[in-house]
Short mmCIF file of C-alpha atoms in Angstrom, two decimals:
data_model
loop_
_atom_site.label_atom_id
_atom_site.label_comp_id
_atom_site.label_asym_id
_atom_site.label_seq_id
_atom_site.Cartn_x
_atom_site.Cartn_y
_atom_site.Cartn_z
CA UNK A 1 53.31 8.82 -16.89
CA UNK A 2 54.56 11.62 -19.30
CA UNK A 3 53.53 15.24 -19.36
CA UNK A 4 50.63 14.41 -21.98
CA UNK A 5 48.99 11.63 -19.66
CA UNK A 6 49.43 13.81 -16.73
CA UNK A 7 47.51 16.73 -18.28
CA UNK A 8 50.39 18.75 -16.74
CA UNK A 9 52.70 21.28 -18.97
CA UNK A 10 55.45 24.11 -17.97
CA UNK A 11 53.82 26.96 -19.68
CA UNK A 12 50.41 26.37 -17.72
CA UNK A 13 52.53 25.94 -14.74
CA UNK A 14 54.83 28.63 -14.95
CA UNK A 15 52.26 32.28 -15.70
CA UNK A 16 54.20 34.03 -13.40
CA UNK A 17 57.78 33.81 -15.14
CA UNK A 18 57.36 35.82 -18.29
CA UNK A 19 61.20 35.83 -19.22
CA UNK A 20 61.61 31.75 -18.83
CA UNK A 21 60.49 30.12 -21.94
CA UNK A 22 60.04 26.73 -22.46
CA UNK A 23 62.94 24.85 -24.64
CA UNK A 24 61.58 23.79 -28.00
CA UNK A 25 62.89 20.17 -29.52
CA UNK A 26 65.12 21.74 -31.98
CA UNK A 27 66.65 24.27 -29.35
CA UNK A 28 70.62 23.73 -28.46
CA UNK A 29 71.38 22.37 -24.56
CA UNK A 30 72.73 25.32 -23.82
CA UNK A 31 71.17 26.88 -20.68
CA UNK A 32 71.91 29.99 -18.62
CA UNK A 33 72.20 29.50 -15.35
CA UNK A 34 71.94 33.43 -14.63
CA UNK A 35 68.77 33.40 -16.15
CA UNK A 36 67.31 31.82 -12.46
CA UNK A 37 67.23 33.47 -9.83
CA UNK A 38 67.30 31.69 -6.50
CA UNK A 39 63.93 31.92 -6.02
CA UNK A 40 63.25 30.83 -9.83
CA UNK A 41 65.15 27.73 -9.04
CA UNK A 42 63.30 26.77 -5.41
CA UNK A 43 59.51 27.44 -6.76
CA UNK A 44 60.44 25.69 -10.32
CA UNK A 45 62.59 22.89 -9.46
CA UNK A 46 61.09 20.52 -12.04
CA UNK A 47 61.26 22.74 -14.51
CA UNK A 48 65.00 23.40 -14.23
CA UNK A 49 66.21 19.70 -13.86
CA UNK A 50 63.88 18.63 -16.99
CA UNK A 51 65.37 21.45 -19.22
CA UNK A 52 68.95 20.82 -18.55
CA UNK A 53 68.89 16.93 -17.34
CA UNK A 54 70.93 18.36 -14.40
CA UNK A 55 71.27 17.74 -10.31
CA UNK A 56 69.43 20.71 -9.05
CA UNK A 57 71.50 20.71 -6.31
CA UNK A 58 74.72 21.21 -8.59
CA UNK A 59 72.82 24.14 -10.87
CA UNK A 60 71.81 26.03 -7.08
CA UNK A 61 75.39 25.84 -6.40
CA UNK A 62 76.51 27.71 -9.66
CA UNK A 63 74.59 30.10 -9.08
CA UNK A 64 75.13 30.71 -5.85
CA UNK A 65 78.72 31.42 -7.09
CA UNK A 66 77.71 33.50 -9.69
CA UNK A 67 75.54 35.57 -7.05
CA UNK A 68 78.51 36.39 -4.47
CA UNK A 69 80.28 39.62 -4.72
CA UNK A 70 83.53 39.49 -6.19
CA UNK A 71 86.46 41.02 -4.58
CA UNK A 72 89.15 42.21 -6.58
CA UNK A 73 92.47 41.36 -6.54
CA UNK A 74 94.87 44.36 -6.34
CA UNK A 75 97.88 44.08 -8.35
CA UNK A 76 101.42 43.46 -6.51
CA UNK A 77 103.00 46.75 -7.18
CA UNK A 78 105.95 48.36 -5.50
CA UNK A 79 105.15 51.33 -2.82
CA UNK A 80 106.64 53.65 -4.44
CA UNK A 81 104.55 53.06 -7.92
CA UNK A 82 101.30 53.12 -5.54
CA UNK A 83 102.43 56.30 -3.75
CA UNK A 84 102.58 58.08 -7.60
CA UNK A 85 99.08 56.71 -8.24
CA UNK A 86 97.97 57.99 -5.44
CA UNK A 87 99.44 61.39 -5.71
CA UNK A 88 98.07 61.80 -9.20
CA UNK A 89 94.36 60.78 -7.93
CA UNK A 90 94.95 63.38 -5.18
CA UNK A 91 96.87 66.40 -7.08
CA UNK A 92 94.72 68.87 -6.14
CA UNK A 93 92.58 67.52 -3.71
CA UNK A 94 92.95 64.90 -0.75
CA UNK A 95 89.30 64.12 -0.41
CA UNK A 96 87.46 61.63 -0.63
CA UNK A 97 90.25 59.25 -1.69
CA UNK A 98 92.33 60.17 1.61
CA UNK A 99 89.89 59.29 3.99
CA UNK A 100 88.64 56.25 1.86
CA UNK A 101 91.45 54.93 0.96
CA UNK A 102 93.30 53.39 3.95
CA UNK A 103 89.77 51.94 5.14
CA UNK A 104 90.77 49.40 1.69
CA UNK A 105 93.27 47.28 3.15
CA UNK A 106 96.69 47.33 5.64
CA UNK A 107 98.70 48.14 2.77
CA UNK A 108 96.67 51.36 1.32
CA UNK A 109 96.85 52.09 5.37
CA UNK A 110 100.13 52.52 5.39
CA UNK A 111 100.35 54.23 2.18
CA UNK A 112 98.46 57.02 3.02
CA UNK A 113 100.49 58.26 5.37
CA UNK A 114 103.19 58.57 3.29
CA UNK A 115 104.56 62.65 3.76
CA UNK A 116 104.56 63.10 0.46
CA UNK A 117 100.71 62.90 -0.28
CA UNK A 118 99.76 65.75 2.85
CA UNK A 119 102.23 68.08 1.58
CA UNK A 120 99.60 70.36 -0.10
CA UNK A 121 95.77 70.01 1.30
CA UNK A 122 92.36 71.13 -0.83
CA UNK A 123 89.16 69.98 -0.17
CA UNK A 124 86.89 70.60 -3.01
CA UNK A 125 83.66 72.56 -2.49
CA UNK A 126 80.58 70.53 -2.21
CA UNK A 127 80.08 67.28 -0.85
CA UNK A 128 80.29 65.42 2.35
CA UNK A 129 83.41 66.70 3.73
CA UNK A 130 83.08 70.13 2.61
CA UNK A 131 79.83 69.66 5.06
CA UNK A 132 82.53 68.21 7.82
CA UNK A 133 84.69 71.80 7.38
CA UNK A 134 84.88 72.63 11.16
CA UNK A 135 87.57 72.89 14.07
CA UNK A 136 87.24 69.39 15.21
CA UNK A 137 88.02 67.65 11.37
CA UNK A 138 90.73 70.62 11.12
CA UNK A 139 91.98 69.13 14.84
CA UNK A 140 92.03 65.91 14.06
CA UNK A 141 93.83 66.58 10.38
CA UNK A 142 96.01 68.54 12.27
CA UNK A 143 97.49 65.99 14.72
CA UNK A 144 97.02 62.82 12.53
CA UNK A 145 98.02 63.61 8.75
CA UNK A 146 99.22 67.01 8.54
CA UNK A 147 102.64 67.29 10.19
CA UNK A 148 104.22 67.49 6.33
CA UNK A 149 102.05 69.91 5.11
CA UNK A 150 103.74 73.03 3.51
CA UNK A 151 100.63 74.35 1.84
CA UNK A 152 96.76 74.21 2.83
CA UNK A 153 93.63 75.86 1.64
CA UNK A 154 90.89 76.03 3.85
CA UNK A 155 88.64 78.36 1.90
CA UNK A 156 85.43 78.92 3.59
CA UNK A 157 85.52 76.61 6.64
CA UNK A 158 83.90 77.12 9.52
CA UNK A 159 87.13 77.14 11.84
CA UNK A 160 87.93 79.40 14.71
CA UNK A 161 91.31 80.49 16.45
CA UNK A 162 90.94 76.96 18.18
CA UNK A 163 91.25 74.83 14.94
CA UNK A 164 94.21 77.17 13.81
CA UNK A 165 95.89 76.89 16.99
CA UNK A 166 96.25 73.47 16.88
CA UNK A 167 96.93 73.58 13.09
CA UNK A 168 99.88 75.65 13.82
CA UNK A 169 101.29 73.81 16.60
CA UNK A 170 101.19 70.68 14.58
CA UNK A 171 102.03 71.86 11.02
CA UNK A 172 105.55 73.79 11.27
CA UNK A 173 106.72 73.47 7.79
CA UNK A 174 103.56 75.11 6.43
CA UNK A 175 104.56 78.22 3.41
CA UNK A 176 101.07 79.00 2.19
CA UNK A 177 98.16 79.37 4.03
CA UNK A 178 94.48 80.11 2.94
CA UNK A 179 92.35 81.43 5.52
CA UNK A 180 89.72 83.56 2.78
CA UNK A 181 86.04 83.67 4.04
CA UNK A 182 86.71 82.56 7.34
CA UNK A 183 84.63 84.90 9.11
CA UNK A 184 85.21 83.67 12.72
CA UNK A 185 88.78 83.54 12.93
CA UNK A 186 90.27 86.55 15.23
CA UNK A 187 93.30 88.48 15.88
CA UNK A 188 94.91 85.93 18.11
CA UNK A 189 95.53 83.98 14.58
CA UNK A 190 98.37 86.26 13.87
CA UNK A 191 100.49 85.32 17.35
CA UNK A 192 99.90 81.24 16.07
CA UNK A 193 101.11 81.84 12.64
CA UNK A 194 104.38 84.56 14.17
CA UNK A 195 104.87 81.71 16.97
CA UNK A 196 104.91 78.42 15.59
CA UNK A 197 105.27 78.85 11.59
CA UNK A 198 108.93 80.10 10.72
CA UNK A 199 108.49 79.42 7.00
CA UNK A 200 105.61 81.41 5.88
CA UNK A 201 105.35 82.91 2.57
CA UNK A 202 101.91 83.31 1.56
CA UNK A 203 99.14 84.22 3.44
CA UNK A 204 95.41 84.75 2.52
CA UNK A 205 92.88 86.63 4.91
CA UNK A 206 90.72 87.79 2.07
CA UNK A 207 87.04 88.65 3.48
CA UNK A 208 87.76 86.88 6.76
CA UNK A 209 86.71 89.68 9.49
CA UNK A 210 87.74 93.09 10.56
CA UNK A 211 89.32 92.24 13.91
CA UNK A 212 92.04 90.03 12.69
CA UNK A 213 93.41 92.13 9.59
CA UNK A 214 93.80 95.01 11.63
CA UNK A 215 96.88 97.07 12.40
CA UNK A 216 98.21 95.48 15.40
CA UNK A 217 98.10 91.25 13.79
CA UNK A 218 98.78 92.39 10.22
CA UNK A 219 102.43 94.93 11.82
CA UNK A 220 102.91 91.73 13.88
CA UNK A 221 103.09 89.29 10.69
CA UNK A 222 104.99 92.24 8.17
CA UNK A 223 108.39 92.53 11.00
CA UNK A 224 107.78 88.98 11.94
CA UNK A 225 108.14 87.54 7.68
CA UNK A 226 109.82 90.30 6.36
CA UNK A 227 111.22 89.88 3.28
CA UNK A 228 110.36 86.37 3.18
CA UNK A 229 106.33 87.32 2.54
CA UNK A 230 105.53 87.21 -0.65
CA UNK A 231 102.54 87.72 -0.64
CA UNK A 232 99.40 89.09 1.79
CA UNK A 233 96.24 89.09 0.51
CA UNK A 234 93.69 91.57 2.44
CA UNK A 235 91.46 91.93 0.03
CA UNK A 236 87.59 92.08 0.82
CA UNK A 237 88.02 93.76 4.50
CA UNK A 238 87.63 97.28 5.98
CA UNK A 239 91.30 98.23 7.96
CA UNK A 240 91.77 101.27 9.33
CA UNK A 241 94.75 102.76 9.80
CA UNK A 242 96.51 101.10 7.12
CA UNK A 243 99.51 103.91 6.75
CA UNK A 244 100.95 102.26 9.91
CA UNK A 245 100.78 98.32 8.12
CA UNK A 246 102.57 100.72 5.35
CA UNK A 247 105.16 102.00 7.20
CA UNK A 248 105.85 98.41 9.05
CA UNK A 249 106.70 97.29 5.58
CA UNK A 250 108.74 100.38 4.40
#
């Protein structure tokens, strides 16, 4: 019995599939699989094998295929032409793509340790990680990543003395450091920086809080540095007494 005897016909049979047409007589055999979904294929079975002539089972298998996610290959490249990828994505800022990163496979893992990419740390404003700016991510930066580290901005975290303590103790090659609107930081910073970093030449403490740029941390840094400070930015704070940081320098 054919389709005519039968009474039955695809388009009455199929309302509810506006994007499947019917193939007309003069139409090629070409048929997209894609063009099915797997639910198309299970509620319109007939339809499928009388359009192509093909073992459903074969054509659910396709697209199957064509439905997993595709993982892509990474290319075989030396370490050292990853590591200058990776320090062009991160010139200027380590995050995301630092954290990210080694999560991809062993070998990224590795890679991202490599000195050379902690050797100057931003993290941009905005974002998840600027929301993650506290002691315990400065900690754990601290004693995991940043032993290289010779210059760091940390720009409006909220950090105490306790994330700089350990930041100190774990970072002694650090040069530059960026402490500006960190309004919870206090005068005990000065001792960490005088005690554990030899190497400082640039220090920021711009709007940060009247207690640590004060006479007694800011003399301590000036005899400790020297002539090795380039520069100390105070900028944005109320000091008094400042003819005695003055005469530390002189």
């Amino acid at each position: 019995m054919n389709e005519h005897d039968s009474g039955w016909s695809a388009e009455e049979d199929d309302p509810e599939l506006p994007g499947v047409k019917r193939r007309k007589q003069d139409q090629s055999d070409d048929f997209s699989i894609l063009s099915y979904s797997r639910s198309h294929l299970h509620r319109r079975c007939k339809l499928v094998i009388q359009d192509t002539g093909r073992c459903f089972f074969d054509i659910q298998r396709e697209l199957s295929k064509s439905l997993q996610p595709r993982r892509s290959v990474l290319p075989k490249l030396p370490p050292e032409i990853w590591i200058k990828i990776f320090s062009y994505i991160t010139s200027g800022r380590q995050y995301p793509f630092m954290i990210r990163a080694p999560l991809v496979c062993k070998q990224w893992y590795n890679l991202c340790l490599s000195p050379c990419l902690w050797t100057t740390v931003r993290v941009p404003y905005g974002g998840y990680y600027w929301m993650s700016r506290t002691d315990d991510f400065l900690i754990w930066l601290a004693k995991h990543r940043l032993a290289p580290c010779k210059e760091i901005d940390l720009t409006g975290w909220d950090i105490t003395s306790r994330g700089i303590k350990v930041l100190t103790e774990n970072c002694p090659k650090l040069q530059v450091i960026n402490v500006s609107y960190c309004t919870k930081l206090s005068k005990d910073v000065a001792a960490y920086f005088t005690a554990n970093c030899p190497y400082i030449t640039t220090l920021d403490f711009s709007h940060t809080c009247n207690d640590l740029v004060s006479v007694i941390p800011m003399t301590m840094i000036i005899e400790c540095y020297n002539a090795q400070l380039l520069s100390l930015n105070l900028s944005g704070n109320l000091m008094h007494g400042f003819h005695r940081v003055i005469d530390a320098i002189c």
